[in-house]
PDB file of C-alpha atoms in Angstrom:
ATOM      1  CA  MET A   1      15.640  -5.163   3.147  1.00  0.00           C
ATOM      2  CA  LEU A   2      13.115  -3.072   1.259  1.00  0.00           C
ATOM      3  CA  VAL A   3      13.084  -2.761  -2.498  1.00  0.00           C
ATOM      4  CA  ASN A   4      12.142   0.575  -4.070  1.00  0.00           C
ATOM      5  CA  HIS A   5       8.437  -0.111  -4.596  1.00  0.00           C
ATOM      6  CA  GLU A   6       8.042  -1.434  -1.037  1.00  0.00           C
ATOM      7  CA  ARG A   7       9.715   1.649   0.410  1.00  0.00           C
ATOM      8  CA  ARG A   8       7.590   3.899  -1.826  1.00  0.00           C
ATOM      9  CA  LEU A   9       4.302   2.271  -0.762  1.00  0.00           C
ATOM     10  CA  LEU A  10       5.158   2.124   2.949  1.00  0.00           C
ATOM     11  CA  THR A  11       6.327   5.762   2.858  1.00  0.00           C
ATOM     12  CA  LYS A  12       3.105   6.804   1.135  1.00  0.00           C
ATOM     13  CA  ALA A  13       1.063   5.149   3.888  1.00  0.00           C
ATOM     14  CA  ALA A  14       3.271   6.466   6.702  1.00  0.00           C
ATOM     15  CA  GLN A  15       3.051  10.050   5.429  1.00  0.00           C
ATOM     16  CA  SER A  16      -0.730  10.088   4.947  1.00  0.00           C
ATOM     17  CA  THR A  17      -2.869  11.582   7.701  1.00  0.00           C
ATOM     18  CA  ASP A  18      -4.692   8.289   8.330  1.00  0.00           C
ATOM     19  CA  GLY A  19      -1.729   5.972   7.721  1.00  0.00           C
ATOM     20  CA  CYS A  20      -3.411   4.502   4.653  1.00  0.00           C
ATOM     21  CA  VAL A  21      -2.634   3.840   1.027  1.00  0.00           C
ATOM     22  CA  SER A  22      -5.131   2.826  -1.646  1.00  0.00           C
ATOM     23  CA  VAL A  23      -5.262   1.820  -5.297  1.00  0.00           C
ATOM     24  CA  LYS A  24      -8.092   2.237  -7.782  1.00  0.00           C
ATOM     25  CA  ARG A  25      -9.398  -0.606  -9.900  1.00  0.00           C
ATOM     26  CA  GLN A  26      -8.926   0.095 -13.598  1.00  0.00           C
ATOM     27  CA  LEU A  27     -11.840   0.548 -15.986  1.00  0.00           C
ATOM     28  CA  ASP A  28     -11.374  -3.009 -17.314  1.00  0.00           C
ATOM     29  CA  ARG A  29     -11.807  -4.245 -13.694  1.00  0.00           C
ATOM     30  CA  ALA A  30      -8.108  -5.156 -13.410  1.00  0.00           C
ATOM     31  CA  TRP A  31      -5.986  -3.925 -10.521  1.00  0.00           C
ATOM     32  CA  PRO A  32      -2.814  -1.927 -11.133  1.00  0.00           C
ATOM     33  CA  GLY A  33       0.555  -3.529 -10.328  1.00  0.00           C
ATOM     34  CA  ASP A  34       0.718  -1.880  -6.911  1.00  0.00           C
ATOM     35  CA  HIS A  35      -2.259  -3.989  -5.781  1.00  0.00           C
ATOM     36  CA  SER A  36      -0.167  -7.186  -5.740  1.00  0.00           C
ATOM     37  CA  ARG A  37       2.719  -5.312  -4.119  1.00  0.00           C
ATOM     38  CA  LEU A  38       0.401  -4.082  -1.362  1.00  0.00           C
ATOM     39  CA  CYS A  39      -0.950  -7.619  -0.895  1.00  0.00           C
ATOM     40  CA  ASN A  40       2.640  -8.833  -0.482  1.00  0.00           C
ATOM     41  CA  LEU A  41       3.318  -6.189   2.191  1.00  0.00           C
ATOM     42  CA  GLU A  42       0.086  -7.276   3.884  1.00  0.00           C
ATOM     43  CA  SER A  43       1.164 -10.934   3.877  1.00  0.00           C
ATOM     44  CA  ARG A  44       4.353  -9.907   5.695  1.00  0.00           C
ATOM     45  CA  GLY A  45       2.402  -7.954   8.334  1.00  0.00           C
ATOM     46  CA  GLU A  46       3.616  -4.515   7.267  1.00  0.00           C
ATOM     47  CA  LEU A  47       0.149  -3.427   6.109  1.00  0.00           C
ATOM     48  CA  VAL A  48      -3.353  -4.484   7.094  1.00  0.00           C
ATOM     49  CA  TRP A  49      -6.094  -4.626   4.460  1.00  0.00           C
ATOM     50  CA  LEU A  50      -9.110  -2.456   5.280  1.00  0.00           C
ATOM     51  CA  GLY A  51     -11.258  -3.611   2.365  1.00  0.00           C
ATOM     52  CA  GLU A  52     -12.732  -2.265  -0.833  1.00  0.00           C
ATOM     53  CA  GLN A  53     -15.018   0.696  -1.189  1.00  0.00           C
ATOM     54  CA  ALA A  54     -16.739   2.565  -3.983  1.00  0.00           C
ATOM     55  CA  GLY A  55     -15.129   5.840  -4.860  1.00  0.00           C
ATOM     56  CA  PRO A  56     -16.882   9.164  -5.372  1.00  0.00           C
ATOM     57  CA  HIS A  57     -17.191   8.594  -9.130  1.00  0.00           C
ATOM     58  CA  LEU A  58     -19.267   6.009 -10.956  1.00  0.00           C
ATOM     59  CA  GLY A  59     -17.251   2.865 -11.572  1.00  0.00           C
ATOM     60  CA  GLY A  60     -14.458   3.750  -9.164  1.00  0.00           C
ATOM     61  CA  THR A  61     -13.557   1.026  -6.682  1.00  0.00           C
ATOM     62  CA  PHE A  62     -10.646   1.399  -4.286  1.00  0.00           C
ATOM     63  CA  SER A  63      -8.806  -1.151  -2.184  1.00  0.00           C
ATOM     64  CA  LYS A  64      -7.282   0.299   0.987  1.00  0.00           C
ATOM     65  CA  TRP A  65      -4.505  -0.740   3.396  1.00  0.00           C
ATOM     66  CA  GLN A  66      -3.180   0.781   6.626  1.00  0.00           C
ATOM     67  CA  ILE A  67       0.423   0.656   7.776  1.00  0.00           C
ATOM     68  CA  THR A  68       1.098  -1.450  10.873  1.00  0.00           C
ATOM     69  CA  PRO A  69       3.639  -0.900  13.658  1.00  0.00           C
ATOM     70  CA  ALA A  70       5.775  -3.575  11.935  1.00  0.00           C
ATOM     71  CA  GLY A  71       5.599  -1.591   8.682  1.00  0.00           C
ATOM     72  CA  LEU A  72       6.626   1.607  10.450  1.00  0.00           C
ATOM     73  CA  GLU A  73       9.480  -0.236  12.141  1.00  0.00           C
ATOM     74  CA  LYS A  74      10.657  -1.715   8.843  1.00  0.00           C
ATOM     75  CA  LEU A  75      10.512   1.711   7.204  1.00  0.00           C
ATOM     76  CA  GLY A  76      12.334   3.324  10.132  1.00  0.00           C
ATOM     77  CA  ALA A  77      15.081   0.706  10.109  1.00  0.00           C
ATOM     78  CA  PHE A  78      15.553   1.287   6.393  1.00  0.00           C
ATOM     79  CA  ASP A  79      15.646   5.088   6.799  1.00  0.00           C
ATOM     80  CA  HIS A  80      18.168   4.912   9.652  1.00  0.00           C
ATOM     81  CA  ARG A  81      20.629   3.008   7.497  1.00  0.00           C
ATOM     82  CA  GLY A  82      20.767   6.032   5.222  1.00  0.00           C
ATOM     83  CA  ALA A  83      19.678   4.146   2.111  1.00  0.00           C
TER      84      ALA A  83
END
């Protein structure tokens, strides 16, 4: 069963053209809350981590994940239940 933030993050990845979702490191070098949520989805096999990369602006670092077939299946099963 998916909780709201899991459904939101998997949907964001599934709807993107490359199947990816990313988060930007904050100015104080901390990650936003979604970073740990994405890591949790990765640990369950619903996302795969693609790594970190510098963004187009100075000081911008992004961490990026791609949805897996298991993540798409989990999202589809949730959507089909009408929830």
